[in-house]
mmCIF file of C-alpha atoms and ligand atoms in Angstrom:
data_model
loop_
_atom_site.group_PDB
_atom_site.id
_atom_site.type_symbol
_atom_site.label_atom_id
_atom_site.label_comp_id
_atom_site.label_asym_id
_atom_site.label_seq_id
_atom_site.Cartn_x
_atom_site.Cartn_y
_atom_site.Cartn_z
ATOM 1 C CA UNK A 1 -7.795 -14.568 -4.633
ATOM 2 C CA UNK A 2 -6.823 -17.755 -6.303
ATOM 3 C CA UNK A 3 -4.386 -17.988 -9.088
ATOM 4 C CA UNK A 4 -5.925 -17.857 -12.656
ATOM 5 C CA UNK A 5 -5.941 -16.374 -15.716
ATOM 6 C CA UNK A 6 -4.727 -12.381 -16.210
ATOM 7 C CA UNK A 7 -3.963 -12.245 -12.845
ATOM 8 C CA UNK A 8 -0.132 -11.480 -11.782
ATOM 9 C CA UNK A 9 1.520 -13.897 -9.250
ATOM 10 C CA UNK A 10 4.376 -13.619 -7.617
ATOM 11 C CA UNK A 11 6.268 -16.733 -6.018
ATOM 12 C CA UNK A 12 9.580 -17.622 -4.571
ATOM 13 C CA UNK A 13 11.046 -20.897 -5.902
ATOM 14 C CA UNK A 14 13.878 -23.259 -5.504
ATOM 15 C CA UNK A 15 14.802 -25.681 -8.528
ATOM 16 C CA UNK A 16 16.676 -28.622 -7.882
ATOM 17 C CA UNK A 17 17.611 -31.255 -10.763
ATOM 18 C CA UNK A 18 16.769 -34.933 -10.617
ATOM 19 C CA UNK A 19 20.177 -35.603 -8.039
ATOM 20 C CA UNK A 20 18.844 -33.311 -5.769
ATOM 21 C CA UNK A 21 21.279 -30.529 -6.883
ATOM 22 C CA UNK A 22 20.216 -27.127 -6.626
ATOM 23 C CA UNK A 23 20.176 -25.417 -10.360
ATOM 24 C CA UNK A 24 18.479 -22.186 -9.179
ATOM 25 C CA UNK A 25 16.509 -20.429 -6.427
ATOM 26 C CA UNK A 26 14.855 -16.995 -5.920
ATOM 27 C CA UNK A 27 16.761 -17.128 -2.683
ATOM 28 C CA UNK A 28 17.925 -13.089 -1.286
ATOM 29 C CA UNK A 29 16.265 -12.251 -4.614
ATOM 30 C CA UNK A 30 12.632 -10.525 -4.932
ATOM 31 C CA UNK A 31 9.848 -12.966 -6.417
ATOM 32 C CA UNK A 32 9.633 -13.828 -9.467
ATOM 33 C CA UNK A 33 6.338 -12.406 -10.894
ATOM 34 C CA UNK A 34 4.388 -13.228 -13.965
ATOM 35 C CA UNK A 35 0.838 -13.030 -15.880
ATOM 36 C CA UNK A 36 -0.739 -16.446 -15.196
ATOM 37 C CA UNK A 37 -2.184 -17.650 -19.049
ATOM 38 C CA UNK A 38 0.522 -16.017 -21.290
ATOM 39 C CA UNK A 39 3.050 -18.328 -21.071
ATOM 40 C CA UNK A 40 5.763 -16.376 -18.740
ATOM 41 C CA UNK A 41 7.003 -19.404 -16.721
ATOM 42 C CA UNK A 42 6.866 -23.370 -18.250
ATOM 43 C CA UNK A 43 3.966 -24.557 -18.818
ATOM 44 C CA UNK A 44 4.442 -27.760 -16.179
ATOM 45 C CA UNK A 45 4.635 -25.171 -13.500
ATOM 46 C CA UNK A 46 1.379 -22.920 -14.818
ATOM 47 C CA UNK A 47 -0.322 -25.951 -15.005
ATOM 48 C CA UNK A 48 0.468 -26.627 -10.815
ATOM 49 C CA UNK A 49 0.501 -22.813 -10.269
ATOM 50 C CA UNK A 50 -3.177 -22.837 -11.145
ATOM 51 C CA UNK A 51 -5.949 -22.322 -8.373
ATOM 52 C CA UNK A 52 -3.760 -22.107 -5.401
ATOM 53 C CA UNK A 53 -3.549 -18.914 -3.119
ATOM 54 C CA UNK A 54 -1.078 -16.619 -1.623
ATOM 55 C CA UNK A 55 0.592 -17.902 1.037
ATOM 56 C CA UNK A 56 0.771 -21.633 -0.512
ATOM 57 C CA UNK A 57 3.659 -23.818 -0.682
ATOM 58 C CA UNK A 58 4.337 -27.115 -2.596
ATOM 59 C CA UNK A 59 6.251 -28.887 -4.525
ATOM 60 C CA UNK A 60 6.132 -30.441 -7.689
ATOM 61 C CA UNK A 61 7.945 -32.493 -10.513
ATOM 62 C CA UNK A 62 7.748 -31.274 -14.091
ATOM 63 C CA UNK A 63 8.872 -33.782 -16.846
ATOM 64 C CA UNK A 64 10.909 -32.535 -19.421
ATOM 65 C CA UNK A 65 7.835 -32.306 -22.262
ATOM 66 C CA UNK A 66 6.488 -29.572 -19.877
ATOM 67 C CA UNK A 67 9.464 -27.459 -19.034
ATOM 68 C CA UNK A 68 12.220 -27.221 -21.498
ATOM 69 C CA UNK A 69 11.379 -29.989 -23.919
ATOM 70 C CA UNK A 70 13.815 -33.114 -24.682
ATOM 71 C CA UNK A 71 16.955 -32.734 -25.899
ATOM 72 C CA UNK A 72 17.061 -32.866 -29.564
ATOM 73 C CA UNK A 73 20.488 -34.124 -31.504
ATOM 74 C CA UNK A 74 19.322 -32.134 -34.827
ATOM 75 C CA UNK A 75 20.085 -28.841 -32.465
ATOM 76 C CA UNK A 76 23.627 -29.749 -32.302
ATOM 77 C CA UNK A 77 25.346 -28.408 -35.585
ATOM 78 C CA UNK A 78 28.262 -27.677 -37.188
ATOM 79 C CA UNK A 79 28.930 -24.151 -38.528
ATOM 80 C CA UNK A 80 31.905 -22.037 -40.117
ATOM 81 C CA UNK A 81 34.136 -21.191 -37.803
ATOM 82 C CA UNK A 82 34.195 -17.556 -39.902
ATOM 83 C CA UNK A 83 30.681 -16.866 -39.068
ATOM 84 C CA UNK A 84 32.451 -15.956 -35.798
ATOM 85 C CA UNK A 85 33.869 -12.722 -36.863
ATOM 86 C CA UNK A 86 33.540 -10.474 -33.633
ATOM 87 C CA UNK A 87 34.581 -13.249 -30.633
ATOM 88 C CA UNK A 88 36.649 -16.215 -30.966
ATOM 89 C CA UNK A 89 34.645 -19.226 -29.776
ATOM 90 C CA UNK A 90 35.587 -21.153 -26.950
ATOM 91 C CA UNK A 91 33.786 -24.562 -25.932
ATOM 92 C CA UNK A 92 31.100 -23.270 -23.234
ATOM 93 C CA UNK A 93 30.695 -19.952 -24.537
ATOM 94 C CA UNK A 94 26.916 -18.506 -25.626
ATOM 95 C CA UNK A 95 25.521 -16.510 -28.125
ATOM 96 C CA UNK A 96 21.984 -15.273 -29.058
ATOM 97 C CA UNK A 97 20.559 -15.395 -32.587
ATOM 98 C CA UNK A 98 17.277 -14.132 -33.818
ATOM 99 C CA UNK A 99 15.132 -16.420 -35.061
ATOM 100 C CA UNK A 100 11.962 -16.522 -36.842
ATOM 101 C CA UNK A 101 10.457 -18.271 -33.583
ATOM 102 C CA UNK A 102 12.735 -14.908 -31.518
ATOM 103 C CA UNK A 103 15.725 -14.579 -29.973
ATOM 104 C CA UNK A 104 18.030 -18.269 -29.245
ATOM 105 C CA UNK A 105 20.475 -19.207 -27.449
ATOM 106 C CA UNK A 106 23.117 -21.657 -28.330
ATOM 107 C CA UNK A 107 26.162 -23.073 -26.684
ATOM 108 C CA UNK A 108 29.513 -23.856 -27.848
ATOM 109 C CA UNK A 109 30.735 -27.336 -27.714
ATOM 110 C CA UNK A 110 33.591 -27.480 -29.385
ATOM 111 C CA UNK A 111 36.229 -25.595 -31.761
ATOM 112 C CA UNK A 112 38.678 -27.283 -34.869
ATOM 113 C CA UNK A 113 40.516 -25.061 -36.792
ATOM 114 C CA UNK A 114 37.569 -24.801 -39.745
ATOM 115 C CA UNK A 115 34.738 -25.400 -38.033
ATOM 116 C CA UNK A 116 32.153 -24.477 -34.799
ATOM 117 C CA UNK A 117 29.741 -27.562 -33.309
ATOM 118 C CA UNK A 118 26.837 -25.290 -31.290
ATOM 119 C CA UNK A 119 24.074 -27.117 -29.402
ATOM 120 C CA UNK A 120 20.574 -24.858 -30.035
ATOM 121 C CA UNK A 121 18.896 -27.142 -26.828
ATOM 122 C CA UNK A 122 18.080 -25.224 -23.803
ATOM 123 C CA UNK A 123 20.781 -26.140 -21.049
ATOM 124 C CA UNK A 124 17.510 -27.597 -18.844
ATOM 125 C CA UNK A 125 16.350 -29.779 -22.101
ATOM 126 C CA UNK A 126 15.955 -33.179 -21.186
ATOM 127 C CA UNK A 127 15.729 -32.426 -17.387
ATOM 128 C CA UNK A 128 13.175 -33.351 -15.071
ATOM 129 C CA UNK A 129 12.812 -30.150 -12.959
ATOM 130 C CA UNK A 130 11.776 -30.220 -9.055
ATOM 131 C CA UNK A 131 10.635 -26.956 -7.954
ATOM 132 C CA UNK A 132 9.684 -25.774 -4.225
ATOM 133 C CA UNK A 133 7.542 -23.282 -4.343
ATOM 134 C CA UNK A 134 5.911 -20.846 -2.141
ATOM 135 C CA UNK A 135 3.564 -18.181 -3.287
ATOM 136 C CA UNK A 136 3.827 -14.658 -1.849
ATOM 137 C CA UNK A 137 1.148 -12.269 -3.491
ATOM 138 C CA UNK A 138 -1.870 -12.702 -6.237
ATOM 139 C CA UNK A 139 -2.736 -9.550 -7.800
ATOM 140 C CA UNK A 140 -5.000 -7.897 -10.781
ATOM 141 C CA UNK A 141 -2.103 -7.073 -13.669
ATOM 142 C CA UNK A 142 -2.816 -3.668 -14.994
ATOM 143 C CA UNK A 143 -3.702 -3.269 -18.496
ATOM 144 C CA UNK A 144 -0.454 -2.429 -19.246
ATOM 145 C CA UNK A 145 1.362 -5.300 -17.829
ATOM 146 C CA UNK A 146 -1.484 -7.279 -19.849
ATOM 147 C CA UNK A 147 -0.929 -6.065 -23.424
ATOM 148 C CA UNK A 148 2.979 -6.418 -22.441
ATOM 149 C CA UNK A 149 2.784 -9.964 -21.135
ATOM 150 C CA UNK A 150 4.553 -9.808 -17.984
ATOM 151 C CA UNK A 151 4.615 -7.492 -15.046
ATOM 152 C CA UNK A 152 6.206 -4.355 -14.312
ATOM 153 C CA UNK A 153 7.787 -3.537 -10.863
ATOM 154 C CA UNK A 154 6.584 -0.968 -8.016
ATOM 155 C CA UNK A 155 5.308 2.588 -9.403
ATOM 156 C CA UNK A 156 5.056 0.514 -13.075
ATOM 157 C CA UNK A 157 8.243 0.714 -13.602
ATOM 158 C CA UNK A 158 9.538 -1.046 -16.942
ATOM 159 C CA UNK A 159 12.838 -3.699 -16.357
HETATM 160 ZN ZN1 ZN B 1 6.469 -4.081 -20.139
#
């Protein structure tokens, strides 16, 4: 079975940044699983996921347009600091907002006595990402994990 469309893949992976710095790995973790075609990883690495079989390993380079985008300077914006009402915001704190396009996160930068600068860019924007990967089981998704859009665990479990 090769990976395509509908079909849940499971993969171990280790990302490293352009220095050769690790930024994340699946490492003394389980797989990470997902529905090939629905848009549950980047779209760089669906692209390079595509076709290959269990068992695989590569690696690849995914420019910033196909993983997290490039950083955009209109993200960065300045806010009341008494929109803060239930935390006091510290430089390197995160929140969540909903959005019309879902939930977002955003990232303190810094703090004045008035006012709150947040940067809306994901903390990987800009980044050219290096992953290793290694694929360790193709399967049919279930109709479930279909209609849901990503995969559930052993026994269908929900997470
Ligand atoms: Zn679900």
């Amino acid at each position: 079975m090769q990976v395509a469309d509908d079909l849940a893949v499971f993969f171990h992976y280790t990302l490293t940044d352009s220095a050769g710095e690790v930024i994340d790995s699946s490492d003394g973790s389980d797989p990470l699983g997902y529905i090939h075609g629905t848009g549950g990883i980047i779209p760089g690495l669906q692209a390079e996921m595509a076709g290959k079989s269990a068992g695989d390993k590569f690696n690849c380079v995914i420019a910033p347009a196909d993983a997290y985008g490039e950083r955009n300077d209109e993200m960065i914006q300045k806010v009341p600091k008494e929109m803060f009402r239930d935390a006091t915001p510290e430089p390197g704190m995160q929140f969540q907002t909903q959005t019309p396009a879902g939930p977002h996160i955003f990232t303190v930068v810094d703090v004045s006595d008035t006012e709150v600068t947040v940067d809306g860019n994901h903390a990987l924007a800009g980044e050219t990402l290096n992953f290793a990967i290694e694929i360790t089981e193709i399967r049919e998704a279930t109709a479930e994990e279909k209609d849901h859009g990503h995969i559930h665990g052993p026994g269908g479990h929900h997470h």
